[in-house]
Tab-separated table of C-alpha atoms and ligand atoms in Angstrom:
chain	number	residue	atom	x	y	z
A	1	MET	CA	53.781	45.032	-37.627
A	2	SER	CA	55.705	45.568	-34.393
A	3	MET	CA	58.972	43.827	-35.305
A	4	GLN	CA	61.756	46.053	-36.601
A	5	ARG	CA	64.224	43.408	-37.740
A	6	PHE	CA	65.709	45.505	-40.560
A	7	SER	CA	66.335	48.753	-38.734
A	8	GLY	CA	69.668	50.148	-39.969
A	9	LYS	CA	69.921	47.559	-42.771
A	10	VAL	CA	70.022	48.162	-46.509
A	11	LEU	CA	68.101	45.673	-48.627
A	12	VAL	CA	67.917	45.235	-52.395
A	13	VAL	CA	64.814	43.358	-53.497
A	14	THR	CA	64.488	42.299	-57.147
A	15	GLY	CA	61.183	41.694	-58.886
A	16	ALA	CA	59.713	44.177	-56.424
A	17	ALA	CA	57.022	45.681	-58.674
A	18	GLN	CA	54.525	42.909	-58.016
A	19	GLY	CA	53.867	39.516	-56.432
A	20	ILE	CA	56.113	37.983	-53.797
A	21	GLY	CA	58.972	40.454	-54.391
A	22	ARG	CA	56.643	43.401	-53.834
A	23	GLY	CA	55.329	41.866	-50.616
A	24	VAL	CA	58.860	41.234	-49.335
A	25	ALA	CA	60.032	44.760	-50.145
A	26	LEU	CA	57.022	46.465	-48.556
A	27	ARG	CA	57.270	44.449	-45.336
A	28	ALA	CA	61.058	44.950	-45.092
A	29	ALA	CA	60.461	48.708	-45.334
A	30	ALA	CA	57.728	48.500	-42.686
A	31	GLU	CA	60.251	46.734	-40.443
A	32	GLY	CA	62.698	49.627	-40.666
A	33	GLY	CA	64.856	48.638	-43.651
A	34	LYS	CA	66.197	50.963	-46.271
A	35	VAL	CA	64.930	49.201	-49.378
A	36	LEU	CA	65.756	49.484	-53.061
A	37	PHE	CA	62.860	48.095	-55.098
A	38	VAL	CA	64.386	46.815	-58.394
A	39	ASP	CA	62.330	45.732	-61.383
A	40	ARG	CA	62.170	45.905	-65.182
A	41	ALA	CA	58.636	47.389	-64.895
A	42	ASP	CA	58.706	51.173	-64.864
A	43	PHE	CA	55.965	51.422	-62.217
A	44	VAL	CA	58.381	50.062	-59.593
A	45	ALA	CA	59.045	53.589	-58.249
A	46	GLU	CA	55.303	54.014	-57.693
A	47	VAL	CA	55.296	50.747	-55.681
A	48	ALA	CA	58.347	51.878	-53.640
A	49	ALA	CA	56.513	55.119	-52.839
A	50	GLN	CA	53.654	53.101	-51.253
A	51	ALA	CA	56.050	51.749	-48.609
A	52	SER	CA	56.013	52.937	-45.043
A	53	GLY	CA	59.221	54.506	-43.775
A	54	ASP	CA	61.077	57.193	-45.665
A	55	HIS	CA	64.017	55.170	-46.919
A	56	THR	CA	62.858	53.481	-50.103
A	57	ALA	CA	63.495	54.003	-53.795
A	58	GLY	CA	62.687	52.314	-57.040
A	59	PHE	CA	65.221	51.404	-59.714
A	60	VAL	CA	64.443	50.173	-63.211
A	61	ALA	CA	66.881	47.558	-64.502
A	62	ASP	CA	66.764	44.559	-66.815
A	63	LEU	CA	68.386	41.862	-64.678
A	64	GLU	CA	68.692	39.505	-67.643
A	65	THR	CA	71.753	41.645	-68.359
A	66	TYR	CA	74.854	41.789	-66.192
A	67	GLU	CA	74.969	45.567	-66.610
A	68	GLY	CA	71.467	45.847	-65.127
A	69	ALA	CA	72.549	43.858	-62.068
A	70	ARG	CA	75.721	45.901	-61.630
A	71	ALA	CA	73.878	49.216	-61.989
A	72	ALA	CA	71.186	48.253	-59.453
A	73	MET	CA	73.776	47.306	-56.808
A	74	ALA	CA	75.845	50.470	-57.487
A	75	PHE	CA	72.724	52.634	-57.128
A	76	ALA	CA	71.706	51.033	-53.830
A	77	ALA	CA	75.197	51.356	-52.357
A	78	GLU	CA	75.469	54.982	-53.441
A	79	LYS	CA	71.985	55.958	-52.222
A	80	PHE	CA	71.946	54.103	-48.894
A	81	GLY	CA	75.683	53.861	-48.089
A	82	GLY	CA	76.172	50.122	-48.663
A	83	ILE	CA	74.204	46.877	-48.996
A	84	ASP	CA	73.482	44.268	-46.281
A	85	ILE	CA	70.866	42.023	-47.812
A	86	LEU	CA	69.920	40.972	-51.355
A	87	ILE	CA	66.617	39.203	-51.976
A	88	ASN	CA	66.211	37.782	-55.464
A	89	GLY	CA	62.595	37.687	-56.572
A	90	VAL	CA	62.914	37.878	-60.355
A	91	GLY	CA	61.799	34.674	-62.029
A	92	GLY	CA	58.698	32.708	-62.926
A	93	ALA	CA	57.741	30.236	-65.612
A	94	ILE	CA	56.802	32.028	-68.835
A	95	ARG	CA	55.143	29.049	-70.489
A	96	MET	CA	53.753	25.726	-69.324
A	97	ARG	CA	53.805	22.889	-71.819
A	98	PRO	CA	55.124	19.343	-72.178
A	99	PHE	CA	58.907	19.492	-72.690
A	100	ALA	CA	58.689	18.182	-76.278
A	101	GLU	CA	56.428	21.136	-77.138
A	102	PHE	CA	58.969	23.824	-76.178
A	103	GLU	CA	60.754	25.620	-79.051
A	104	PRO	CA	64.507	25.997	-78.524
A	105	GLU	CA	64.238	29.764	-78.118
A	106	GLN	CA	61.507	29.269	-75.505
A	107	ILE	CA	63.888	27.056	-73.488
A	108	ASP	CA	66.490	29.816	-73.615
A	109	ALA	CA	63.948	32.412	-72.501
A	110	GLU	CA	63.064	30.415	-69.349
A	111	ILE	CA	66.743	30.137	-68.364
A	112	ARG	CA	67.280	33.849	-69.058
A	113	ARG	CA	64.291	34.746	-66.833
A	114	SER	CA	64.672	32.353	-63.930
A	115	LEU	CA	68.405	31.626	-63.654
A	116	MET	CA	70.534	34.420	-65.073
A	117	PRO	CA	69.188	37.359	-63.010
A	118	THR	CA	70.000	35.531	-59.761
A	119	LEU	CA	73.438	34.462	-61.043
A	120	TYR	CA	74.218	38.037	-62.121
A	121	THR	CA	72.917	39.811	-58.989
A	122	CYS	CA	74.682	37.339	-56.664
A	123	HIS	CA	77.954	38.181	-58.417
A	124	ALA	CA	77.304	41.926	-58.626
A	125	VAL	CA	76.398	42.269	-54.948
A	126	LEU	CA	79.490	40.482	-53.601
A	127	PRO	CA	81.904	43.441	-53.624
A	128	HIS	CA	79.322	45.444	-51.643
A	129	LEU	CA	78.786	42.696	-49.056
A	130	LEU	CA	82.521	42.142	-48.724
A	131	ALA	CA	83.035	45.883	-48.177
A	132	ARG	CA	80.453	45.658	-45.352
A	133	GLY	CA	82.239	42.712	-43.725
A	134	GLY	CA	79.358	40.303	-44.470
A	135	GLY	CA	75.731	40.083	-45.453
A	136	THR	CA	72.905	37.868	-46.583
A	137	ILE	CA	71.449	36.678	-49.897
A	138	VAL	CA	68.008	35.087	-50.065
A	139	ASN	CA	67.101	33.499	-53.396
A	140	ILE	CA	63.457	32.806	-54.175
A	141	SER	CA	63.575	29.418	-55.866
A	142	SER	CA	60.591	27.088	-56.441
A	143	ASN	CA	59.187	23.682	-55.614
A	144	ALA	CA	58.948	23.307	-59.397
A	145	THR	CA	62.272	21.484	-59.381
A	146	ARG	CA	59.899	18.513	-59.164
A	147	GLY	CA	56.830	19.191	-61.267
A	148	ILE	CA	55.256	18.936	-64.702
A	149	ARG	CA	54.863	21.128	-67.807
A	150	ARG	CA	57.852	23.468	-67.179
A	151	VAL	CA	61.082	21.485	-67.406
A	152	PRO	CA	63.209	24.504	-68.504
A	153	TYR	CA	61.959	26.548	-65.533
A	154	SER	CA	62.616	23.546	-63.263
A	155	ALA	CA	66.187	23.451	-64.588
A	156	ALA	CA	66.627	27.181	-63.951
A	157	LYS	CA	65.448	26.837	-60.328
A	158	GLY	CA	67.673	23.788	-59.840
A	159	GLY	CA	70.457	26.170	-60.859
A	160	VAL	CA	69.263	28.714	-58.296
A	161	ASN	CA	69.435	26.003	-55.619
A	162	ALA	CA	72.976	25.143	-56.730
A	163	ILE	CA	74.047	28.800	-56.576
A	164	THR	CA	72.634	28.980	-53.069
A	165	GLN	CA	74.540	25.961	-51.774
A	166	ALA	CA	77.846	26.563	-53.554
A	167	LEU	CA	77.998	30.297	-52.804
A	168	ALA	CA	77.098	29.689	-49.143
A	169	MET	CA	79.989	27.236	-48.812
A	170	GLU	CA	82.470	29.467	-50.613
A	171	TYR	CA	81.663	32.767	-48.862
A	172	ALA	CA	80.911	31.633	-45.299
A	173	GLU	CA	84.464	32.650	-44.368
A	174	HIS	CA	83.487	36.193	-45.340
A	175	ASN	CA	80.445	36.161	-43.050
A	176	ILE	CA	78.065	35.974	-45.980
A	177	ARG	CA	74.986	33.750	-45.637
A	178	VAL	CA	73.202	32.469	-48.757
A	179	VAL	CA	69.814	30.817	-48.360
A	180	ALA	CA	66.678	30.179	-50.389
A	181	THR	CA	63.009	29.413	-50.090
A	182	ALA	CA	61.241	27.113	-52.502
A	183	PRO	CA	57.669	28.413	-52.732
A	184	GLY	CA	54.800	26.308	-53.916
A	185	GLY	CA	51.857	27.689	-55.887
A	186	THR	CA	51.047	31.138	-54.569
A	187	SER	CA	47.788	33.066	-54.987
A	188	ALA	CA	48.238	36.658	-56.097
A	189	PRO	CA	46.160	39.440	-57.596
A	190	PRO	CA	46.076	39.608	-61.408
A	191	ARG	CA	49.607	40.445	-62.655
A	192	ARG	CA	50.184	43.986	-63.936
A	193	VAL	CA	53.099	42.510	-65.891
A	194	PRO	CA	52.106	39.148	-67.418
A	195	ARG	CA	54.599	36.287	-67.432
A	196	ASN	CA	53.906	35.648	-71.127
A	197	ALA	CA	53.365	38.944	-72.950
A	198	ALA	CA	52.062	37.107	-76.001
A	199	GLY	CA	49.156	35.673	-73.962
A	200	ASP	CA	48.273	31.991	-73.563
A	201	SER	CA	46.394	29.953	-76.158
A	202	GLU	CA	43.532	27.607	-75.138
A	203	GLN	CA	45.971	24.683	-75.384
A	204	GLU	CA	48.482	26.496	-73.146
A	205	LYS	CA	45.772	27.246	-70.589
A	206	ALA	CA	44.909	23.550	-70.521
A	207	TRP	CA	48.583	22.594	-69.948
A	208	MET	CA	48.810	25.229	-67.231
A	209	SER	CA	45.789	23.814	-65.501
A	210	GLU	CA	47.433	20.365	-65.495
A	211	ALA	CA	50.441	21.902	-63.749
A	212	VAL	CA	48.231	23.753	-61.252
A	213	ASN	CA	46.434	20.518	-60.402
A	214	GLN	CA	49.716	18.669	-59.907
A	215	VAL	CA	51.053	21.470	-57.627
A	216	THR	CA	47.855	21.624	-55.579
A	217	GLU	CA	47.641	17.816	-55.209
A	218	SER	CA	51.298	17.687	-54.126
A	219	THR	CA	50.596	19.818	-51.047
A	220	PHE	CA	49.277	18.270	-47.884
A	221	PHE	CA	46.809	21.184	-47.565
A	222	LYS	CA	45.453	20.876	-51.126
A	223	ARG	CA	45.576	24.629	-51.615
A	224	TYR	CA	47.841	27.424	-52.832
A	225	GLY	CA	49.693	29.583	-50.324
A	226	SER	CA	49.274	33.335	-49.982
A	227	ILE	CA	51.851	36.015	-50.636
A	228	ASP	CA	52.077	36.712	-46.910
A	229	GLU	CA	52.826	32.992	-46.311
A	230	GLN	CA	55.798	33.349	-48.696
A	231	VAL	CA	56.979	36.736	-47.396
A	232	ALA	CA	57.278	35.651	-43.747
A	233	PRO	CA	59.823	32.817	-44.228
A	234	ILE	CA	61.831	34.880	-46.745
A	235	LEU	CA	62.232	37.704	-44.249
A	236	PHE	CA	62.960	35.345	-41.379
A	237	LEU	CA	65.842	33.899	-43.448
A	238	ALA	CA	66.981	37.416	-44.390
A	239	SER	CA	67.031	38.563	-40.741
A	240	ASP	CA	69.627	38.033	-38.023
A	241	GLU	CA	67.219	35.559	-36.413
A	242	ALA	CA	68.536	33.088	-39.024
A	243	SER	CA	72.231	33.791	-38.291
A	244	TYR	CA	73.132	30.062	-38.057
A	245	ILE	CA	71.324	29.102	-41.273
A	246	THR	CA	73.204	29.080	-44.542
A	247	GLY	CA	73.164	26.974	-47.702
A	248	SER	CA	69.632	25.843	-46.851
A	249	ILE	CA	66.667	25.736	-49.253
A	250	LEU	CA	63.456	25.950	-47.245
A	251	PRO	CA	60.375	24.466	-48.930
A	252	VAL	CA	57.371	26.731	-48.342
A	253	ALA	CA	54.810	24.666	-50.125
A	254	GLY	CA	52.335	23.171	-47.674
A	255	GLY	CA	54.246	19.900	-47.340
A	256	ASP	CA	55.471	19.592	-50.914
A	257	THR	CA	59.251	19.401	-50.820
A	258	GLY	CA	59.934	20.221	-54.479
B	301	LIG	N1	53.835	32.825	-57.893
B	301	LIG	C1	54.059	31.544	-57.655
B	301	LIG	O1	53.133	30.725	-57.615
B	301	LIG	C2	55.486	31.062	-57.443
B	301	LIG	C3	55.703	29.730	-57.053
B	301	LIG	C4	57.012	29.292	-56.864
B	301	LIG	C5	58.055	30.156	-57.025
B	301	LIG	N2	57.831	31.448	-57.408
B	301	LIG	C6	58.965	32.347	-57.611
B	301	LIG	O2	58.782	33.506	-56.834
B	301	LIG	C7	59.342	34.627	-57.503
B	301	LIG	C8	58.266	35.705	-57.644
B	301	LIG	O3	57.171	35.167	-58.348
B	301	LIG	P1	55.842	36.029	-58.580
B	301	LIG	O4	54.838	35.135	-59.212
B	301	LIG	O5	55.489	36.691	-57.317
B	301	LIG	O6	56.402	37.080	-59.637
B	301	LIG	P2	55.685	37.783	-60.889
B	301	LIG	O7	55.897	36.965	-62.098
B	301	LIG	O8	54.291	38.209	-60.533
B	301	LIG	O9	56.580	39.104	-60.960
B	301	LIG	C9	57.931	39.032	-61.306
B	301	LIG	C10	58.488	40.439	-61.318
B	301	LIG	O10	59.798	40.364	-61.855
B	301	LIG	C11	59.969	41.373	-62.828
B	301	LIG	N3	60.967	40.935	-63.793
B	301	LIG	C12	60.850	39.900	-64.690
B	301	LIG	N4	61.966	39.830	-65.424
B	301	LIG	C13	62.786	40.830	-65.010
B	301	LIG	C14	64.085	41.256	-65.393
B	301	LIG	N5	64.751	40.653	-66.401
B	301	LIG	N6	64.629	42.301	-64.753
B	301	LIG	C15	63.962	42.941	-63.765
B	301	LIG	N7	62.748	42.576	-63.358
B	301	LIG	C16	62.175	41.541	-63.971
B	301	LIG	C17	58.617	41.567	-63.436
B	301	LIG	O11	58.505	42.830	-64.044
B	301	LIG	C18	57.691	41.390	-62.224
B	301	LIG	O12	57.468	42.602	-61.554
B	301	LIG	C19	59.835	34.117	-58.860
B	301	LIG	O13	61.233	33.865	-58.798
B	301	LIG	C20	59.093	32.806	-59.043
B	301	LIG	O14	59.826	31.915	-59.823
B	301	LIG	C21	56.558	31.919	-57.597
């Protein structure tokens, strides 16, 4: 990778232990960034150590708590001397089922996983970006705002889109850009940390396959994207190349607009 778009920049990437977040954090480090890999999974430091460049670290935090978000930002600012860019990767549907089949506590769990970490980290990073005279937040949303079998997750990601637009409008005067991508279905290696620790029943696997079919059929390409195909637009939006883009939610879903 010859581009060095993040030379001299400090990035915090959440959900960096696996999947899209991991891909984003590793490439940002390869492009010269000082990167804090944040995750609830304790192997996040091991992932950070795989990065090229000598300015990475891992930090374990539960971002479903405000304290976790605050601690992660404080650690990054202390270790690297400030924060320029926050990329919010934590999220992901835990369960796929028709809405009537969700238990109330399962609805709450989806909102806690896919809305609250982004809301908390966006708030916790602001003092650091303001101290720097500006910065950038990229939220990883989803095209699932229009989709089947995961209405609570769709609602959470609709909230992420709203955070993106409202925060962009409110903080533009402070030179802070807030943008998002809305990925479609993305192929990834088997997850080290499963979305649903309890495992999926045969019925749940069948509901999931209905959602997968709907997502695949909604793309023009009739296929899932790759992690690299998600990482590239996220890092374009995070970089100074996107300096006149704010409040935008970019669908990265093979023609599906979410
Ligand atoms: N994979 C897809 O097909 C897809 C499609 C659309 C959108 N997205 C979005 O992209 C993002 C990344 O998805 P993925 O599938 O690559 O991720 P993933 O589910 O494979 O990994 C998520 C990571 O977040 C961490 N995490 C979960 N809860 C946490 C918490 N409370 N605090 C700290 N860390 C926590 C996990 O440990 C894990 O490492 C998510 O926001 C997801 O909603 C993914």
